[in-house]
């Protein structure tokens, strides 16, 4: 555990870098909303309207089914980052995933605010924000660890500057990723059983 904490402390600059990249993605995603044409905004408004009516009248899918779908989606994201960190050519892919995650969140919140003003912001606060307060740090920590391991592989195997064994760093990298995966299961549980309740509270304001 001490070595793991030391590794995370050493990766602080990478945390800052991926966090800034993610925030740039959020801003970019929000700007995309303002760039939509009137027809696209109308189609988006119709889709959201139908979604809110469905949630208000029928609720959301069963909890058990939703849990595994949500958990699988988040775990695939973490797993992909872990795999990309193992390869030298995967480094750009990690950066793209972090940026893309920011774009998706920025676009989602931007759409809600654009269509429903402060009611949309309120819905975003109960449906998007809570679980992402844990999910985003999990993804950023995993990404920083993946970037660090990928850079180690570049220095050790490609550039040949060091001959440091990668077994220990790999084990620590994998252990960290597994820990983040366990947190993902907690996030999926919250998103499955708590988030829908809060969404049902706010949805009547949007119908």
mmCIF file of C-alpha atoms in Angstrom:
data_model
loop_
_atom_site.group_PDB
_atom_site.id
_atom_site.type_symbol
_atom_site.label_atom_id
_atom_site.label_comp_id
_atom_site.label_asym_id
_atom_site.label_seq_id
_atom_site.Cartn_x
_atom_site.Cartn_y
_atom_site.Cartn_z
ATOM 1 C CA UNK A 1 0.000 0.000 0.000
ATOM 2 C CA UNK A 2 2.853 2.367 0.766
ATOM 3 C CA UNK A 3 4.400 1.781 -2.648
ATOM 4 C CA UNK A 4 1.005 2.318 -4.237
ATOM 5 C CA UNK A 5 0.545 5.658 -2.455
ATOM 6 C CA UNK A 6 4.063 6.681 -3.441
ATOM 7 C CA UNK A 7 3.348 5.802 -7.059
ATOM 8 C CA UNK A 8 0.174 7.892 -7.042
ATOM 9 C CA UNK A 9 2.032 10.817 -5.471
ATOM 10 C CA UNK A 10 4.711 10.663 -8.167
ATOM 11 C CA UNK A 11 2.006 10.739 -10.831
ATOM 12 C CA UNK A 12 0.478 14.016 -9.600
ATOM 13 C CA UNK A 13 1.563 15.972 -12.726
ATOM 14 C CA UNK A 14 -0.178 13.355 -14.866
ATOM 15 C CA UNK A 15 -3.349 13.722 -12.788
ATOM 16 C CA UNK A 16 -3.313 17.447 -13.472
ATOM 17 C CA UNK A 17 -2.692 16.884 -17.175
ATOM 18 C CA UNK A 18 -5.532 14.398 -17.692
ATOM 19 C CA UNK A 19 -7.873 16.529 -15.553
ATOM 20 C CA UNK A 20 -7.210 19.563 -17.749
ATOM 21 C CA UNK A 21 -7.702 17.434 -20.859
ATOM 22 C CA UNK A 22 -11.019 16.191 -19.474
ATOM 23 C CA UNK A 23 -12.173 19.747 -18.669
ATOM 24 C CA UNK A 24 -11.271 20.870 -22.189
ATOM 25 C CA UNK A 25 -13.470 18.029 -23.442
ATOM 26 C CA UNK A 26 -16.347 19.211 -21.220
ATOM 27 C CA UNK A 27 -16.093 22.733 -22.631
ATOM 28 C CA UNK A 28 -15.885 21.387 -26.180
ATOM 29 C CA UNK A 29 -18.945 19.197 -25.620
ATOM 30 C CA UNK A 30 -20.926 22.175 -24.300
ATOM 31 C CA UNK A 31 -19.898 24.252 -27.313
ATOM 32 C CA UNK A 32 -21.113 21.543 -29.684
ATOM 33 C CA UNK A 33 -24.640 22.068 -28.340
ATOM 34 C CA UNK A 34 -24.611 25.732 -29.343
ATOM 35 C CA UNK A 35 -23.390 24.733 -32.809
ATOM 36 C CA UNK A 36 -26.414 22.522 -33.530
ATOM 37 C CA UNK A 37 -28.858 23.670 -36.182
ATOM 38 C CA UNK A 38 -32.464 24.511 -35.314
ATOM 39 C CA UNK A 39 -33.656 21.212 -36.801
ATOM 40 C CA UNK A 40 -31.109 19.254 -34.778
ATOM 41 C CA UNK A 41 -32.119 21.099 -31.603
ATOM 42 C CA UNK A 42 -35.778 20.332 -32.352
ATOM 43 C CA UNK A 43 -35.028 16.632 -32.832
ATOM 44 C CA UNK A 44 -33.008 16.635 -29.632
ATOM 45 C CA UNK A 45 -35.832 18.355 -27.759
ATOM 46 C CA UNK A 46 -38.352 15.803 -29.039
ATOM 47 C CA UNK A 47 -36.121 12.919 -27.968
ATOM 48 C CA UNK A 48 -35.615 14.347 -24.480
ATOM 49 C CA UNK A 49 -39.324 15.077 -24.164
ATOM 50 C CA UNK A 50 -40.234 11.490 -25.021
ATOM 51 C CA UNK A 51 -37.606 10.213 -22.607
ATOM 52 C CA UNK A 52 -38.934 12.278 -19.709
ATOM 53 C CA UNK A 53 -42.529 11.224 -20.426
ATOM 54 C CA UNK A 54 -41.445 7.565 -20.411
ATOM 55 C CA UNK A 55 -39.552 7.981 -17.140
ATOM 56 C CA UNK A 56 -42.474 9.810 -15.538
ATOM 57 C CA UNK A 57 -45.082 7.259 -16.622
ATOM 58 C CA UNK A 58 -43.224 3.951 -16.741
ATOM 59 C CA UNK A 59 -40.070 4.486 -14.714
ATOM 60 C CA UNK A 60 -36.705 3.004 -15.657
ATOM 61 C CA UNK A 61 -35.694 -0.618 -16.467
ATOM 62 C CA UNK A 62 -35.372 -3.185 -13.685
ATOM 63 C CA UNK A 63 -32.605 -2.561 -11.192
ATOM 64 C CA UNK A 64 -30.730 -5.844 -11.655
ATOM 65 C CA UNK A 65 -30.636 -5.510 -15.432
ATOM 66 C CA UNK A 66 -29.596 -1.869 -15.192
ATOM 67 C CA UNK A 67 -26.833 -2.614 -12.678
ATOM 68 C CA UNK A 68 -25.039 -5.090 -14.906
ATOM 69 C CA UNK A 69 -25.443 -2.904 -17.989
ATOM 70 C CA UNK A 70 -24.093 0.151 -16.181
ATOM 71 C CA UNK A 71 -21.280 -1.789 -14.492
ATOM 72 C CA UNK A 72 -20.267 -3.415 -17.785
ATOM 73 C CA UNK A 73 -20.157 -0.048 -19.559
ATOM 74 C CA UNK A 74 -17.920 1.564 -16.932
ATOM 75 C CA UNK A 75 -15.722 -1.521 -16.523
ATOM 76 C CA UNK A 76 -15.164 -1.698 -20.280
ATOM 77 C CA UNK A 77 -13.982 1.929 -20.176
ATOM 78 C CA UNK A 78 -11.510 1.199 -17.357
ATOM 79 C CA UNK A 79 -10.456 -2.069 -18.987
ATOM 80 C CA UNK A 80 -9.769 -0.348 -22.294
ATOM 81 C CA UNK A 81 -7.613 2.267 -20.574
ATOM 82 C CA UNK A 82 -5.703 -0.524 -18.790
ATOM 83 C CA UNK A 83 -5.088 -2.355 -22.063
ATOM 84 C CA UNK A 84 -3.976 0.817 -23.855
ATOM 85 C CA UNK A 85 -1.508 1.483 -21.044
ATOM 86 C CA UNK A 86 0.215 -1.824 -21.755
ATOM 87 C CA UNK A 87 1.182 -0.807 -25.272
ATOM 88 C CA UNK A 88 3.318 2.050 -26.489
ATOM 89 C CA UNK A 89 0.935 2.904 -29.314
ATOM 90 C CA UNK A 90 -1.977 3.021 -26.867
ATOM 91 C CA UNK A 91 -0.838 6.280 -25.251
ATOM 92 C CA UNK A 92 -2.744 8.566 -27.662
ATOM 93 C CA UNK A 93 -5.822 6.380 -27.224
ATOM 94 C CA UNK A 94 -5.851 7.062 -23.460
ATOM 95 C CA UNK A 95 -5.804 10.808 -24.089
ATOM 96 C CA UNK A 96 -8.592 10.491 -26.642
ATOM 97 C CA UNK A 97 -10.755 8.527 -24.194
ATOM 98 C CA UNK A 98 -10.318 11.152 -21.463
ATOM 99 C CA UNK A 99 -11.168 13.943 -23.879
ATOM 100 C CA UNK A 100 -14.136 11.999 -25.249
ATOM 101 C CA UNK A 101 -15.496 11.384 -21.746
ATOM 102 C CA UNK A 102 -15.398 15.108 -21.115
ATOM 103 C CA UNK A 103 -17.145 15.791 -24.420
ATOM 104 C CA UNK A 104 -19.946 13.348 -23.588
ATOM 105 C CA UNK A 105 -20.591 14.904 -20.171
ATOM 106 C CA UNK A 106 -20.347 18.464 -21.490
ATOM 107 C CA UNK A 107 -22.718 17.676 -24.345
ATOM 108 C CA UNK A 108 -25.234 15.934 -22.051
ATOM 109 C CA UNK A 109 -25.348 18.767 -19.532
ATOM 110 C CA UNK A 110 -25.326 21.371 -22.300
ATOM 111 C CA UNK A 111 -28.316 19.729 -24.003
ATOM 112 C CA UNK A 112 -30.325 19.631 -20.777
ATOM 113 C CA UNK A 113 -29.592 23.254 -19.947
ATOM 114 C CA UNK A 114 -30.224 24.384 -23.524
ATOM 115 C CA UNK A 115 -33.616 22.678 -23.693
ATOM 116 C CA UNK A 116 -34.908 23.122 -20.131
ATOM 117 C CA UNK A 117 -32.922 25.994 -18.609
ATOM 118 C CA UNK A 118 -32.505 25.683 -14.833
ATOM 119 C CA UNK A 119 -34.861 22.687 -14.697
ATOM 120 C CA UNK A 120 -32.453 20.932 -17.038
ATOM 121 C CA UNK A 121 -29.554 21.941 -14.811
ATOM 122 C CA UNK A 122 -31.389 20.510 -11.811
ATOM 123 C CA UNK A 123 -31.963 17.229 -13.661
ATOM 124 C CA UNK A 124 -28.268 17.133 -14.594
ATOM 125 C CA UNK A 125 -27.329 17.651 -10.939
ATOM 126 C CA UNK A 126 -29.333 14.586 -9.848
ATOM 127 C CA UNK A 127 -28.769 12.318 -12.866
ATOM 128 C CA UNK A 128 -25.287 13.143 -14.177
ATOM 129 C CA UNK A 129 -23.310 14.757 -11.379
ATOM 130 C CA UNK A 130 -23.582 12.402 -8.346
ATOM 131 C CA UNK A 131 -22.040 9.206 -9.726
ATOM 132 C CA UNK A 132 -19.600 11.136 -11.903
ATOM 133 C CA UNK A 133 -18.125 12.742 -8.785
ATOM 134 C CA UNK A 134 -16.557 9.319 -8.172
ATOM 135 C CA UNK A 135 -16.449 7.919 -11.709
ATOM 136 C CA UNK A 136 -14.435 10.775 -13.211
ATOM 137 C CA UNK A 137 -11.648 10.632 -10.573
ATOM 138 C CA UNK A 138 -11.554 6.854 -11.038
ATOM 139 C CA UNK A 139 -11.068 7.244 -14.789
ATOM 140 C CA UNK A 140 -8.495 9.997 -14.365
ATOM 141 C CA UNK A 141 -6.461 8.014 -11.818
ATOM 142 C CA UNK A 142 -6.569 4.951 -14.061
ATOM 143 C CA UNK A 143 -5.561 7.067 -17.054
ATOM 144 C CA UNK A 144 -2.632 8.656 -15.213
ATOM 145 C CA UNK A 145 -1.387 5.220 -14.125
ATOM 146 C CA UNK A 146 -1.778 3.921 -17.685
ATOM 147 C CA UNK A 147 0.143 6.877 -19.129
ATOM 148 C CA UNK A 148 2.914 6.447 -16.551
ATOM 149 C CA UNK A 149 3.255 2.737 -17.326
ATOM 150 C CA UNK A 150 3.199 3.392 -21.057
ATOM 151 C CA UNK A 151 5.961 6.009 -20.681
ATOM 152 C CA UNK A 152 7.967 3.492 -18.640
ATOM 153 C CA UNK A 153 7.614 0.976 -21.456
ATOM 154 C CA UNK A 154 8.746 3.579 -23.978
ATOM 155 C CA UNK A 155 11.850 4.453 -21.956
ATOM 156 C CA UNK A 156 12.684 0.848 -21.151
ATOM 157 C CA UNK A 157 11.830 -1.044 -24.325
ATOM 158 C CA UNK A 158 11.807 1.479 -27.157
ATOM 159 C CA UNK A 159 14.408 4.089 -26.245
ATOM 160 C CA UNK A 160 16.510 1.630 -24.263
ATOM 161 C CA UNK A 161 17.510 4.295 -21.732
ATOM 162 C CA UNK A 162 16.786 2.140 -18.708
ATOM 163 C CA UNK A 163 16.654 -1.557 -18.016
ATOM 164 C CA UNK A 164 14.383 -1.317 -15.018
ATOM 165 C CA UNK A 165 12.310 -4.509 -14.639
ATOM 166 C CA UNK A 166 8.679 -3.806 -15.431
ATOM 167 C CA UNK A 167 7.276 -6.682 -13.360
ATOM 168 C CA UNK A 168 6.818 -4.640 -10.185
ATOM 169 C CA UNK A 169 5.438 -1.523 -11.934
ATOM 170 C CA UNK A 170 3.085 -3.768 -13.905
ATOM 171 C CA UNK A 171 1.836 -5.439 -10.722
ATOM 172 C CA UNK A 172 1.235 -2.059 -9.054
ATOM 173 C CA UNK A 173 -0.453 -0.709 -12.180
ATOM 174 C CA UNK A 174 -2.730 -3.737 -12.373
ATOM 175 C CA UNK A 175 -3.497 -3.613 -8.641
ATOM 176 C CA UNK A 176 -4.462 0.036 -8.909
ATOM 177 C CA UNK A 177 -6.688 -0.700 -11.902
ATOM 178 C CA UNK A 178 -8.412 -3.526 -10.031
ATOM 179 C CA UNK A 179 -9.029 -1.206 -7.090
ATOM 180 C CA UNK A 180 -10.589 1.334 -9.434
ATOM 181 C CA UNK A 181 -12.743 -1.458 -10.900
ATOM 182 C CA UNK A 182 -14.109 -2.217 -7.427
ATOM 183 C CA UNK A 183 -15.010 1.449 -7.010
ATOM 184 C CA UNK A 184 -16.784 1.218 -10.362
ATOM 185 C CA UNK A 185 -19.082 -1.444 -8.919
ATOM 186 C CA UNK A 186 -19.986 0.954 -6.110
ATOM 187 C CA UNK A 187 -20.656 3.698 -8.640
ATOM 188 C CA UNK A 188 -22.859 1.350 -10.661
ATOM 189 C CA UNK A 189 -24.814 0.455 -7.517
ATOM 190 C CA UNK A 190 -25.481 4.121 -6.754
ATOM 191 C CA UNK A 191 -26.399 4.831 -10.374
ATOM 192 C CA UNK A 192 -28.783 1.854 -10.388
ATOM 193 C CA UNK A 193 -30.667 2.243 -7.120
ATOM 194 C CA UNK A 194 -30.265 5.887 -6.041
ATOM 195 C CA UNK A 195 -30.050 7.944 -9.233
ATOM 196 C CA UNK A 196 -33.419 6.728 -10.663
ATOM 197 C CA UNK A 197 -35.182 7.790 -7.456
ATOM 198 C CA UNK A 198 -33.754 11.300 -7.717
ATOM 199 C CA UNK A 199 -34.611 11.405 -11.419
ATOM 200 C CA UNK A 200 -38.237 10.558 -10.647
ATOM 201 C CA UNK A 201 -38.361 13.499 -8.219
ATOM 202 C CA UNK A 202 -37.263 15.989 -10.875
ATOM 203 C CA UNK A 203 -38.844 14.529 -14.033
ATOM 204 C CA UNK A 204 -42.370 15.956 -13.413
ATOM 205 C CA UNK A 205 -40.885 19.458 -13.745
ATOM 206 C CA UNK A 206 -39.726 18.611 -17.270
ATOM 207 C CA UNK A 207 -42.809 16.860 -18.651
#
